[in-house]
Amino acid sequence: MDLHGKHIVLGLTGGIACYKAAEVCRALVKQGATVQVVMTEAAAQFITPVTMQALSTRPVYDSQWDARERNNMPHINLSREADAILIAPCSADFMAKLLHGRADDLLSLMCLARPIDKVPLIIAPAMNREMWSHPATQRNLAQLRADGTHVLGVGNGDQACGETGDGRMLEPDELLEELSAFFQPKLLSGHKVVITAGPTFEAIDPVRGISNLSSGKMGFAIARAAHEAGAEVSLIAGPVALPTPRGVRRFDVKSALNMHAAAVEYAQTASIFIATAAVADWRPAAESPHKIKKDGSGPAPELVFVENPDILAEVAASPRAAEGALFCVGFAAESHDLLMHATAKRLRKSVPLLVGNLGPATFGQDDNALLLVDANGATELPRNSKLHLARQLVAEIARRLNSH
Ligand code: CTP
């Protein structure tokens, strides 16, 4: 229920992407928001107000002359209550209209009449690729941003007109992710965060290797939460099957050595390093260039291991970390005696904050419980979704950084 208690004015303008607005409306309600739909005349050519009323459970407004409002001023009444006006889809024509402050229909009138400091305007453009790349649209886009409008990106791919390119409206789930991010406090703005996530894969031969059960979900949730909090995020991911959180720069790696090289490089310019990856402690001493065959001629092959570098300990021992320019956070996946192991691990790795969790209970799950251990003791973050915990962890990191 990411948008619980939020009141969103959902504005629809003319475009085939109106069909996605129905799904957006439903998802907003599901996330706990109340939704007031306002449609332009063109939008009603693509989807009916009946559909939008049923999904939002509120009458739809489409005219500035709507006499249902006692004072006959729907443009004032509807905009004052909103936590945000989200225009999805926003056509090229409507962008041009917003830019010039025109107000000849209810939706544009509301956008102009809204208290600009209290009611943010968010637009999700949707149009043909030529319209999108046209200098007029790009100019309007830049000016709308300069005027304080929060412009969401566009998708790329097949378009209703049969062409392929930029300009599609974001998918409903992407739009919802952007909207919940918009409402998160910008606790890490100006920070560069590097996160390691997932397992590593240590090759034995070209078709075999050793890995572990880490799903990467906690690290990916932290990457999302850090991005929502306004940070520039680089996510170094071992082999996992997870989508990249929006706005996060992802760098895929396989082995502990690959992850080590990437982490050491990225950490050089970061201000926060969070090691959630379940890095293999050892790797086979030599990777066989060919598949090891079972020809029945002798004993089973014996594997010889060498130790992998400890990425976190090395980054935490760097001069930037020592000077306080890089705040390092470690994770500990334990199977028992969490507090004792986490406390010992924090000291061993020399990190200001270590987050303990019970590995077998959380691998692959969507929820978790965390134990935060720092120099002052331990704090529990009780079981919740990984995204919720990630947001709490981001707030805890921000608090520690601000108290320095
Ligand atoms: N870590 C790392 N590089 C390694 C091993 C661990 O960066 N080669 C990081 C993990 O990402 C995590 C922390 O160190 O943030 C602790 O990882 P964990 O596997 O729990 O601890 P280990 O140091 O491997 O200790 P042990 O296996 O004995 O519990």
XYZ file of C-alpha atoms and ligand atoms in Angstrom:
433
model
C 0.000 0.000 0.000
C 2.682 2.403 -1.141
C 0.277 5.258 -1.885
C -1.941 4.853 1.150
C -3.823 8.072 1.922
C -2.661 9.895 -1.200
C -5.240 11.686 -3.313
C -4.293 11.667 -6.970
C -5.981 13.579 -9.762
C -5.499 11.316 -12.765
C -5.755 13.361 -15.943
C -6.269 11.662 -19.298
C -5.589 13.403 -22.597
C -6.109 12.129 -26.136
C -4.003 9.119 -27.121
C -4.222 5.392 -27.634
C -2.349 4.956 -24.327
C -5.636 5.832 -22.587
C -6.201 2.081 -22.463
C -3.243 1.861 -20.067
C -4.749 4.611 -17.888
C -7.514 2.200 -16.863
C -4.873 -0.146 -15.441
C -3.034 2.779 -13.832
C -6.250 3.869 -12.122
C -6.905 0.380 -10.803
C -3.326 0.037 -9.562
C -3.484 3.426 -7.792
C -6.633 2.364 -5.941
C -5.033 -0.970 -5.075
C -2.037 0.886 -3.624
C -4.381 2.756 -1.266
C -4.782 6.051 -3.160
C -8.059 7.825 -3.856
C -8.318 8.805 -7.498
C -10.225 11.631 -9.144
C -10.292 11.180 -12.893
C -10.415 14.224 -15.155
C -10.595 13.670 -18.915
C -10.249 15.908 -21.918
C -12.729 15.655 -24.781
C -10.074 13.888 -26.872
C -9.413 11.308 -24.121
C -13.100 10.374 -24.169
C -12.649 9.356 -27.820
C -10.287 6.608 -26.649
C -11.855 5.353 -23.409
C -15.224 6.072 -21.844
C -15.797 7.977 -18.613
C -17.963 4.999 -17.583
C -14.896 2.739 -17.407
C -12.876 5.319 -15.492
C -15.734 6.027 -13.062
C -16.158 2.326 -12.324
C -12.430 1.864 -11.684
C -11.992 5.014 -9.588
C -15.416 4.694 -7.905
C -15.897 8.460 -8.357
C -17.727 10.484 -10.969
C -15.404 11.604 -13.757
C -15.059 15.311 -14.581
C -14.570 16.442 -18.145
C -15.933 19.972 -18.342
C -15.089 23.298 -16.715
C -18.813 24.062 -16.873
C -19.763 21.059 -14.701
C -22.667 22.267 -12.573
C -22.343 19.435 -10.012
C -19.944 21.560 -7.965
C -21.869 23.963 -5.679
C -19.698 26.940 -6.534
C -19.440 25.830 -10.168
C -15.644 25.794 -9.886
C -14.471 22.238 -10.393
C -11.029 23.523 -11.469
C -10.484 25.017 -8.004
C -12.184 22.376 -5.864
C -10.594 19.354 -7.514
C -7.046 20.708 -7.629
C -6.917 21.885 -3.977
C -7.415 18.382 -2.540
C -4.772 16.654 -4.626
C -1.389 15.351 -3.427
C -0.409 15.329 -7.104
C -1.897 15.704 -10.547
C -0.729 12.843 -12.753
C -1.421 13.243 -16.452
C -1.203 9.828 -18.082
C -1.229 9.794 -21.017
C -0.038 13.320 -21.734
C -0.273 14.072 -25.459
C 2.110 16.309 -27.411
C -0.734 18.780 -27.835
C -1.424 18.871 -24.099
C 2.257 19.430 -23.333
C 2.221 22.410 -25.685
C -0.869 23.682 -23.937
C 0.654 23.343 -20.453
C 3.751 25.137 -21.652
C 1.788 28.180 -22.760
C -0.436 28.232 -19.688
C -3.530 27.786 -21.802
C -6.691 26.944 -19.913
C -9.537 26.267 -22.311
C -10.604 22.897 -20.877
C -11.012 21.597 -17.332
C -7.720 19.690 -17.085
C -5.454 22.458 -18.383
C -7.409 24.980 -16.308
C -6.786 22.855 -13.189
C -3.072 22.579 -13.946
C -2.811 26.346 -14.257
C -4.996 27.096 -11.234
C -3.346 24.599 -8.886
C -1.218 25.932 -6.005
C 2.115 25.306 -7.717
C 4.108 24.749 -4.495
C 1.619 22.354 -2.937
C 0.289 20.275 -5.791
C 3.013 18.748 -7.963
C 2.300 18.108 -11.619
C 3.600 14.825 -13.030
C 3.219 13.986 -16.704
C 3.654 10.688 -18.544
C 4.100 11.611 -22.213
C 2.713 9.297 -24.893
C 2.984 9.856 -28.620
C 4.339 8.699 -31.960
C 8.153 8.622 -32.193
C 8.322 11.465 -34.748
C 6.138 13.660 -32.565
C 8.327 12.792 -29.558
C 11.620 13.626 -31.271
C 10.262 16.772 -32.938
C 12.218 19.858 -31.818
C 8.974 21.514 -30.701
C 8.157 18.634 -28.322
C 11.708 18.425 -26.998
C 11.745 22.207 -26.475
C 8.418 22.021 -24.638
C 9.717 19.170 -22.541
C 12.777 21.123 -21.417
C 10.704 24.195 -20.605
C 8.087 22.187 -18.709
C 10.878 20.698 -16.585
C 12.273 24.170 -15.993
C 8.783 25.277 -14.890
C 8.812 22.554 -12.218
C 6.822 19.821 -13.944
C 7.986 16.307 -13.124
C 8.279 14.704 -16.560
C 8.433 10.910 -16.602
C 10.396 9.148 -19.314
C 8.874 7.333 -22.247
C 9.143 3.705 -23.270
C 10.680 2.367 -26.433
C 9.191 -0.227 -28.756
C 6.293 -0.989 -31.083
C 3.797 1.820 -31.436
C 0.089 1.681 -32.241
C 0.802 3.363 -35.600
C 3.019 0.430 -36.647
C 6.296 2.299 -36.196
C 8.963 1.469 -33.640
C 10.819 3.925 -31.423
C 10.629 6.227 -28.407
C 7.386 7.756 -27.237
C 5.244 4.996 -25.771
C 3.740 5.716 -22.390
C 5.412 3.825 -19.547
C 3.663 0.607 -18.579
C 1.303 0.865 -15.595
C 3.682 -0.937 -13.200
C 6.570 1.334 -14.264
C 4.379 4.376 -13.758
C 3.401 3.236 -10.283
C 7.066 2.631 -9.406
C 7.862 6.186 -10.543
C 4.977 7.613 -8.547
C 5.878 5.870 -5.277
C 9.481 6.990 -5.797
C 8.262 10.559 -6.287
C 6.664 10.582 -2.836
C 9.659 9.151 -0.949
C 11.725 11.663 1.071
C 14.955 12.575 -0.736
C 17.201 11.540 2.160
C 20.206 10.606 0.026
C 20.125 13.313 -2.594
C 23.621 14.162 -3.808
C 24.953 10.744 -2.729
C 26.512 8.107 -4.954
C 25.647 4.630 -3.747
C 27.290 1.381 -4.838
C 25.582 -1.888 -3.965
C 26.715 -5.479 -4.498
C 23.904 -8.025 -4.747
C 23.094 -11.647 -5.430
C 25.349 -14.707 -5.420
C 28.578 -15.168 -7.315
C 29.309 -18.086 -9.641
C 32.687 -19.787 -9.453
C 33.357 -21.829 -12.569
C 34.768 -25.371 -12.388
C 34.691 -25.942 -16.133
C 32.728 -24.364 -19.038
C 29.456 -26.017 -17.961
C 29.740 -26.362 -14.170
C 30.299 -24.128 -11.213
C 29.604 -23.369 -7.567
C 27.083 -20.786 -6.435
C 24.643 -20.236 -3.567
C 20.966 -19.595 -2.869
C 21.048 -15.790 -2.634
C 18.250 -14.352 -4.808
C 19.544 -10.754 -4.811
C 16.132 -9.443 -3.752
C 17.367 -7.534 -0.688
C 20.156 -5.819 -2.628
C 17.810 -4.920 -5.476
C 15.271 -3.527 -2.983
C 18.007 -1.381 -1.408
C 19.038 -0.153 -4.871
C 15.442 0.873 -5.538
C 15.069 2.537 -2.126
C 18.346 4.448 -2.514
C 17.279 5.683 -5.957
C 13.883 6.728 -4.579
C 15.759 8.644 -1.887
C 17.465 10.697 -4.601
C 20.843 8.925 -4.801
C 22.726 8.003 -7.958
C 22.850 4.215 -7.690
C 25.179 1.622 -9.238
C 24.157 -1.968 -8.662
C 26.780 -4.670 -9.156
C 24.765 -7.859 -9.575
C 25.820 -11.478 -9.605
C 23.773 -13.941 -11.682
C 20.132 -13.278 -10.685
C 16.828 -13.232 -12.536
C 15.532 -9.870 -11.340
C 14.470 -6.762 -13.249
C 16.629 -3.670 -12.750
C 14.915 -1.076 -10.547
C 14.012 2.037 -12.546
C 16.719 4.672 -12.664
C 19.429 2.351 -11.317
C 22.638 1.684 -13.266
C 23.273 -2.055 -13.270
C 26.518 -3.850 -13.910
C 26.270 -7.650 -14.237
C 29.114 -9.839 -13.014
C 29.637 -13.550 -12.582
C 32.505 -14.465 -10.279
C 33.760 -12.998 -7.007
C 36.826 -11.713 -8.861
C 34.610 -9.876 -11.401
C 32.552 -8.419 -8.559
C 35.691 -7.418 -6.692
C 37.098 -5.548 -9.714
C 33.830 -3.696 -10.353
C 33.229 -2.849 -6.685
C 36.733 -1.506 -6.106
C 36.436 0.687 -9.216
C 32.920 2.022 -8.519
C 33.641 2.608 -4.831
C 36.363 5.107 -5.748
C 33.774 7.771 -6.485
C 30.969 6.615 -4.195
C 29.902 8.055 -0.851
C 28.064 4.909 0.330
C 28.992 1.260 -0.257
C 26.489 -1.442 0.674
C 27.640 -5.062 0.373
C 24.621 -7.347 0.270
C 26.113 -9.925 -2.093
C 26.634 -13.491 -0.936
C 30.162 -13.682 -2.302
C 31.659 -17.165 -2.575
C 34.432 -17.438 -0.019
C 36.456 -19.797 -2.234
C 36.821 -20.550 -5.929
C 38.296 -23.588 -7.689
C 42.028 -22.993 -7.961
C 41.987 -23.585 -11.709
C 39.055 -23.478 -14.109
C 39.299 -26.397 -16.531
C 39.214 -25.046 -20.109
C 37.269 -28.145 -21.214
C 34.339 -29.992 -19.749
C 35.652 -32.523 -17.224
C 34.543 -35.884 -18.657
C 33.380 -38.924 -16.737
C 35.080 -41.660 -18.744
C 35.028 -44.244 -15.949
C 38.789 -44.549 -15.985
C 39.688 -43.320 -12.551
C 38.662 -41.717 -9.249
C 36.340 -38.678 -9.062
C 38.204 -35.419 -9.699
C 39.319 -33.532 -6.617
C 38.713 -29.830 -6.464
C 41.317 -27.562 -4.950
C 40.080 -24.179 -3.735
C 41.685 -20.798 -3.196
C 40.220 -17.976 -1.153
C 38.435 -15.071 -2.850
C 39.228 -11.495 -1.862
C 36.938 -10.049 0.804
C 35.383 -7.186 -1.173
C 33.753 -5.426 1.754
C 36.798 -5.637 4.030
C 39.009 -4.271 1.249
C 36.702 -1.367 0.347
C 36.207 -0.566 4.040
C 40.004 -0.438 4.482
C 40.449 2.083 1.639
C 41.760 5.569 2.473
C 38.425 7.187 1.447
C 36.545 5.035 3.944
C 39.113 5.866 6.623
C 38.680 9.618 5.961
C 34.910 9.298 6.300
C 34.257 10.044 2.606
C 32.847 6.546 2.045
C 30.307 5.021 4.458
C 30.410 1.216 4.310
C 27.577 -1.107 5.225
C 27.988 -4.859 5.455
C 25.488 -7.681 5.628
C 25.772 -10.921 7.538
C 23.758 -13.958 6.595
C 23.869 -16.272 9.587
C 22.082 -19.422 10.543
C 22.181 -18.901 14.348
C 23.380 -16.556 17.134
C 22.752 -13.542 14.907
C 23.691 -10.794 17.356
C 26.952 -12.433 18.364
C 28.073 -13.171 14.782
C 26.955 -9.798 13.440
C 28.780 -7.924 16.184
C 31.958 -9.901 15.581
C 31.677 -9.487 11.800
C 31.251 -5.704 12.087
C 34.513 -5.446 13.983
C 36.309 -7.913 11.736
C 35.321 -6.032 8.572
C 35.768 -2.586 10.202
C 32.440 -1.177 9.013
C 30.364 1.401 10.911
C 27.122 -0.492 10.233
C 26.464 -4.194 9.811
C 23.057 -5.612 8.972
C 22.399 -9.122 10.205
C 19.760 -11.496 8.910
C 19.049 -15.191 9.135
C 20.082 -16.471 5.714
C 18.113 -19.697 5.371
C 14.913 -17.930 6.491
C 15.187 -15.151 3.914
C 16.883 -16.501 0.769
C 14.426 -16.089 -2.111
C 11.644 -14.668 0.100
C 9.933 -11.318 -0.400
C 10.177 -10.442 3.269
C 12.867 -10.430 5.897
C 13.791 -9.182 9.379
C 16.987 -7.233 10.003
C 19.249 -6.546 12.943
C 21.276 -3.343 12.634
C 24.530 -3.430 14.574
C 26.702 -0.363 15.042
C 29.079 1.010 17.673
C 26.121 1.913 19.903
C 24.499 -1.511 19.925
C 21.764 -3.289 18.018
C 18.389 -2.218 16.610
C 15.800 -4.621 15.238
C 13.814 -3.935 12.096
C 10.929 -6.396 12.444
C 9.747 -8.680 9.645
C 8.342 -6.786 6.686
C 8.645 -6.666 2.911
C 12.212 -6.292 1.635
C 11.275 -2.962 0.015
C 9.907 -1.617 3.297
C 13.036 -2.747 5.153
C 15.226 -1.283 2.412
C 13.542 2.110 2.856
C 14.036 1.891 6.627
C 17.692 0.985 6.137
C 18.174 3.949 3.785
C 16.686 6.225 6.457
C 19.014 4.705 9.088
C 22.045 5.261 6.846
C 20.982 8.871 6.132
C 20.535 9.504 9.863
C 24.042 8.206 10.610
C 25.569 10.271 7.811
C 23.843 13.425 9.012
C 24.954 12.927 12.590
C 28.633 13.014 11.579
N 31.674 -10.133 1.606
C 32.440 -9.605 0.593
N 33.378 -10.388 -0.021
C 33.586 -11.650 0.360
C 32.814 -12.209 1.408
C 31.859 -11.415 2.005
O 32.257 -8.442 0.237
N 34.504 -12.365 -0.242
C 30.691 -9.273 2.278
C 29.259 -9.649 2.065
O 28.715 -8.991 0.927
C 28.614 -9.186 3.364
C 29.702 -9.398 4.389
O 30.908 -9.396 3.653
O 28.320 -7.823 3.334
C 29.603 -10.648 5.188
O 29.418 -11.767 4.357
P 29.257 -13.224 4.970
O 29.284 -14.228 3.876
O 28.104 -13.258 5.920
O 30.542 -13.330 5.863
P 31.919 -13.982 5.624
O 32.936 -12.887 5.699
O 31.949 -14.820 4.414
O 32.030 -14.859 6.935
P 31.416 -16.317 7.281
O 31.180 -16.996 5.955
O 32.453 -16.925 8.080
O 30.173 -16.053 8.055
